[in-house]
Coordinates of C-alpha atoms in Angstrom, one line a residue:
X1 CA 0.7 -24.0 8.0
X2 CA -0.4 -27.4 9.6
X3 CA -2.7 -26.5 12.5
X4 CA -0.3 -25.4 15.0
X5 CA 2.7 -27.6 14.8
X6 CA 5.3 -24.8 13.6
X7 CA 7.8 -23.6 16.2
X8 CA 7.3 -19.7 16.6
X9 CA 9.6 -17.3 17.7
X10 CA 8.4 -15.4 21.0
X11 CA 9.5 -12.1 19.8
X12 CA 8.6 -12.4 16.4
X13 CA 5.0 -13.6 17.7
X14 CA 5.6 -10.1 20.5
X15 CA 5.8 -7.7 17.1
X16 CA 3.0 -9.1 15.1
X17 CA 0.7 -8.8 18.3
X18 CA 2.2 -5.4 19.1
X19 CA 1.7 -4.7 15.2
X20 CA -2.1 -5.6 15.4
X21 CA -2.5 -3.8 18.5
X22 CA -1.7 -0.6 17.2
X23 CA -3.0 -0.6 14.1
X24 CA -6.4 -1.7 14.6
X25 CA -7.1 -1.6 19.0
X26 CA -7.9 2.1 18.3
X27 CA -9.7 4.5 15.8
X28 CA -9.4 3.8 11.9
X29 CA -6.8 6.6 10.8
X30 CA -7.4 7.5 7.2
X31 CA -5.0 9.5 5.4
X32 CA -2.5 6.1 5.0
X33 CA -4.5 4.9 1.7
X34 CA -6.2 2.2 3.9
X35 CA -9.5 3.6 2.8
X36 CA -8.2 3.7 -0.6
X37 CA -8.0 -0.1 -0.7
X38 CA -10.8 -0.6 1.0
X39 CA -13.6 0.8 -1.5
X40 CA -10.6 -0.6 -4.4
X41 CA -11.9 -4.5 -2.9
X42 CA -15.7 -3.2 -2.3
X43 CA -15.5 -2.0 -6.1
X44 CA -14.3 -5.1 -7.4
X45 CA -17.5 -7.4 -7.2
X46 CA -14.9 -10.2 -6.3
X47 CA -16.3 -13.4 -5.3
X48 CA -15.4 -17.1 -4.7
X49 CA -11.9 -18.0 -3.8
X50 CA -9.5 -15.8 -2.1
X51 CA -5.7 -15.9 -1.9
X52 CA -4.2 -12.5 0.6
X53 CA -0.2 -12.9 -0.1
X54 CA 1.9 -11.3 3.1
X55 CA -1.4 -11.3 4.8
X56 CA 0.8 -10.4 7.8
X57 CA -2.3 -10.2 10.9
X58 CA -4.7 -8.6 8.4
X59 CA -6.6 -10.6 6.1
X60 CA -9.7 -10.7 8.6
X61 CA -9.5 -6.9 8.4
X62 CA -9.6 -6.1 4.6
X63 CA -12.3 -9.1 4.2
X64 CA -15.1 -6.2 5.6
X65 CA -15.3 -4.6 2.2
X66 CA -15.6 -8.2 0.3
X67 CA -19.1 -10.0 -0.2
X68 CA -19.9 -13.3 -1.8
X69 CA -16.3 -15.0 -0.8
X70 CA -16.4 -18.9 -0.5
X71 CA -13.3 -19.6 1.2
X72 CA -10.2 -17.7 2.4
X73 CA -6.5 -18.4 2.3
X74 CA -3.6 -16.1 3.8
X75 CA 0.0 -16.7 3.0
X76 CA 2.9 -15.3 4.5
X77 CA 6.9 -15.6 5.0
X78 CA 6.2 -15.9 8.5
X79 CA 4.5 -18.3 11.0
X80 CA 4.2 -15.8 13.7
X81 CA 2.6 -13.3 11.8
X82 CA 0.1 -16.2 10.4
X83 CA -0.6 -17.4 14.4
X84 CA -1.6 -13.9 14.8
X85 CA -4.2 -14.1 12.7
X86 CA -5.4 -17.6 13.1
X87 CA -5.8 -16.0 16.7
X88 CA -7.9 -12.9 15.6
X89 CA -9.8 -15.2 13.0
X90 CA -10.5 -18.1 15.7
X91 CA -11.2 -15.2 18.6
X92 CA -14.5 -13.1 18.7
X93 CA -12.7 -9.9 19.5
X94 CA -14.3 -6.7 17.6
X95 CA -11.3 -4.2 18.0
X96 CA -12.6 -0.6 17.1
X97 CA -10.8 -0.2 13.9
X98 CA -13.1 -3.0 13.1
X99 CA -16.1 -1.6 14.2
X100 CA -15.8 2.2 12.7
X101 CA -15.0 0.2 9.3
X102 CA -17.7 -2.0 9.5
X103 CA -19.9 0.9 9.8
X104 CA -18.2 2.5 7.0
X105 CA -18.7 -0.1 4.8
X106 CA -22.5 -0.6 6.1
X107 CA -21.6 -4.5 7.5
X108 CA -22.4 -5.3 10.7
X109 CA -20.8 -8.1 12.7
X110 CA -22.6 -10.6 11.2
X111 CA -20.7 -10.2 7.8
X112 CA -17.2 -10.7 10.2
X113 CA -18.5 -14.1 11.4
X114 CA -19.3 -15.2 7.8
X115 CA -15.9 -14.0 6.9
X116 CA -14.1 -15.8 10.1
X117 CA -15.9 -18.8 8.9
X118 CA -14.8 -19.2 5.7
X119 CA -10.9 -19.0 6.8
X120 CA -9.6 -22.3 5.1
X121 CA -5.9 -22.2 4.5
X122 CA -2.5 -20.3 6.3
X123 CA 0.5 -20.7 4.0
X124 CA 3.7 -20.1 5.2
X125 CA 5.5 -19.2 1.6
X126 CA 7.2 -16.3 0.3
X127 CA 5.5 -15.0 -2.3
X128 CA 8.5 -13.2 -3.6
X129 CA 9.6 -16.4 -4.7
X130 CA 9.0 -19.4 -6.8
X131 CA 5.9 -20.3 -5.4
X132 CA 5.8 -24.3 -3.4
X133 CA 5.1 -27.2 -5.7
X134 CA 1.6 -27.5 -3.1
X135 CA 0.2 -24.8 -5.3
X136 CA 1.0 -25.5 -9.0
X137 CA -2.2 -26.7 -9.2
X138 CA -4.3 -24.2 -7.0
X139 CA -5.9 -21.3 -8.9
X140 CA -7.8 -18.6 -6.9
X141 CA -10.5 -16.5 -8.1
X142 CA -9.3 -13.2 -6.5
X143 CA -6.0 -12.9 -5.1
X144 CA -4.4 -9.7 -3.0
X145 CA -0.8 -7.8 -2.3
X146 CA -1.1 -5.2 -0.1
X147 CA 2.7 -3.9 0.7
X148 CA 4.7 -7.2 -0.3
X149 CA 5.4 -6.6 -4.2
X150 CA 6.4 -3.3 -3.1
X151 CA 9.4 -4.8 -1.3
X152 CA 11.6 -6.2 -3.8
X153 CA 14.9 -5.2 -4.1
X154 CA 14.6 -4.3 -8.0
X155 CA 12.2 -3.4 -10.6
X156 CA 12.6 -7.2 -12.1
X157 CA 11.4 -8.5 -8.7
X158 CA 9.0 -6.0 -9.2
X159 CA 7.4 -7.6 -12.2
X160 CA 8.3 -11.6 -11.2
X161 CA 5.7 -11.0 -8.2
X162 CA 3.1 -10.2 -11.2
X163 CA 4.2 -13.3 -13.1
X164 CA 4.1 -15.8 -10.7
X165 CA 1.0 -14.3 -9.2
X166 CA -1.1 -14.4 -13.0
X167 CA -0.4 -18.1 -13.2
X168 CA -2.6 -19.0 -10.0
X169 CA -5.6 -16.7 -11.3
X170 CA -8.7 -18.6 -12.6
X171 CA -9.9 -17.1 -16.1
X172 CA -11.7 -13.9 -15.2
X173 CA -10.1 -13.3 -11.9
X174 CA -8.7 -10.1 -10.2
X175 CA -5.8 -8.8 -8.5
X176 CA -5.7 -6.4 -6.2
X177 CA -2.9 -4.9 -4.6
X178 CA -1.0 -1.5 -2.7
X179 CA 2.7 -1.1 -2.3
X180 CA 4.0 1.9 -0.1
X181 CA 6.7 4.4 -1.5
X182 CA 9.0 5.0 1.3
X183 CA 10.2 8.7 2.1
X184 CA 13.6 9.5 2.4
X185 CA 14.5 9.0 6.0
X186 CA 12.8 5.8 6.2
X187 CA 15.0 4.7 2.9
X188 CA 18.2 5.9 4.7
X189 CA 17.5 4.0 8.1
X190 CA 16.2 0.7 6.5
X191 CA 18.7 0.2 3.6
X192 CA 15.6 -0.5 0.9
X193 CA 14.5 1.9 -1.7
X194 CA 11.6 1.5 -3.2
X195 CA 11.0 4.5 -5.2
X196 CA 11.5 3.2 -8.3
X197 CA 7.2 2.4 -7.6
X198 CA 5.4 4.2 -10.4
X199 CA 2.0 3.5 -12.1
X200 CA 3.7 3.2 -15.1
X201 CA 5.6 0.4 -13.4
X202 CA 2.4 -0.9 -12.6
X203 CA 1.1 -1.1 -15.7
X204 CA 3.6 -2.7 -17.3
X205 CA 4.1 -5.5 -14.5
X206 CA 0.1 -6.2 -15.5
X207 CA 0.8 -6.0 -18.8
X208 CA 3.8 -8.5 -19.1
X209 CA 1.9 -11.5 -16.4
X210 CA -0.6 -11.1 -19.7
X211 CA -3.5 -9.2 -17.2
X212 CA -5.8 -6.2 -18.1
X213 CA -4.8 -3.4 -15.7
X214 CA -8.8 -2.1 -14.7
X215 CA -7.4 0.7 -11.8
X216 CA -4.8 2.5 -10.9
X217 CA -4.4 5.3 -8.3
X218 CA -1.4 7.4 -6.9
X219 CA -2.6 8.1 -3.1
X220 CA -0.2 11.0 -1.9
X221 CA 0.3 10.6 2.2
X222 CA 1.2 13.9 4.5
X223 CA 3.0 13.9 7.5
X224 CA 4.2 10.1 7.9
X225 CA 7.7 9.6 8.5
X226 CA 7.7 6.2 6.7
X227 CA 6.1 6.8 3.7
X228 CA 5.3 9.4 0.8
X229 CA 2.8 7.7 -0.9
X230 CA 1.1 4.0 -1.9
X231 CA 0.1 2.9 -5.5
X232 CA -3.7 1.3 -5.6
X233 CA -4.4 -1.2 -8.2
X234 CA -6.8 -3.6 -9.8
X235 CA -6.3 -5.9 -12.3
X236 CA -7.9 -9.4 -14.0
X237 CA -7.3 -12.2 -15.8
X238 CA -8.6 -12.4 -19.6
X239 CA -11.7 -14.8 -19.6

């Protein structure tokens, strides 16, 4: 994404703001496996070079439970959801979800401006797909899905997202990443069924992009109308 030179769609650019707005203007909700990724990345000792694919608005978010990160890149399918986020990086705003997870973590808001510093890259790409020729060379020493994988069509997408993603991991790096099992109405209203989302599946999408699968968690949701459950997992590249 150069600077600001994309066109954006004003109702595209409406949802993402409308999207950050209500998940992150008000209290943290747990229950939705949010926490669960959270203390997955403050677990993971990650440090130097970060890639978050379908970053959507909330790379800046997720970057409270990381330490020792030198720079910061955030791809996603759309520019919109990018400009959201260049906004919320570039801005000084502390919305409370924020806050209550900054205390949670034991960060204050000096940790957020480090983090907004280091921001040094939005990609517009789908990471669902071959990959642009701008990146063969790039190799990341941590790089994150949380809910993209998840949406592919079949279990061979499934495990294409794994193989493309190993390739741009430097030698000891990790993967992190959560994909959402949707509940039955939600399958019925939006055409896409992902329930073929196990950690078997998982395992073997880690184990065929030639990765060492080091967690792997099953986080059960109640009472959403979207979602049943998400998968939580951790993986790295051999040394």
């Amino acid at each position: 994404m150069t600077d600001r030179l994309l066109d954006l769609d004003p109702t595209q650019l409406a949802h993402y703001r409308g999207y950050f707005a209500d998940f992150f203007h008000g209290d943290f909700c747990p229950g939705m496996g949010t926490e669960d990724i959270l203390d997955t990345l403050a677990a993971s000792d990650a440090k130097g070079d970060w890639l978050d694919l379908g970053a959507g608005p909330c790379t800046l978010f997720w970057s409270i439970a990381l330490s020792d990160i030198r720079s910061i890149h955030s791809s996603d399918a759309s520019p919109e959801a990018l400009a959201v986020l260049r906004d919320v990086v570039e801005g000084e705003e502390l919305p409370r979800a924020f806050e209550q997870v900054l205390e949670r973590h034991g960060r204050d808001v000096g940790h957020l401006a480090r983090m907004r510093s280091r921001m040094a890259g939005y990609h517009v790409f789908d990471a669902m797909r071959a990959w642009p020729d701008s990146f063969a060379e790039q190799r990341f020493d941590l790089i994150t899905e949380f809910g993209l994988f998840g949406l592919s069509p079949t279990t061979d997408g499934y495990l294409a997202c794994f193989e493309r993603l190993s390739g741009h991991l430097r030698a000891g790096g990790k993967a992190i990443g959560a994909d959402w099992i949707r509940s039955e109405p939600y399958i019925a209203s939006a055409g896409h069924d992902n329930t073929y989302l196990t950690e078997e599946l998982v395992a073997a999408a880690v184990g065929a992009a030639g990765l060492r699968l080091t967690s792997s968690r099953l986080c059960p949701i109640a009472g959403d109308e979207l979602y049943d459950a998400l998968i939580v997992w951790s993986a790295e590249s051999p040394t």
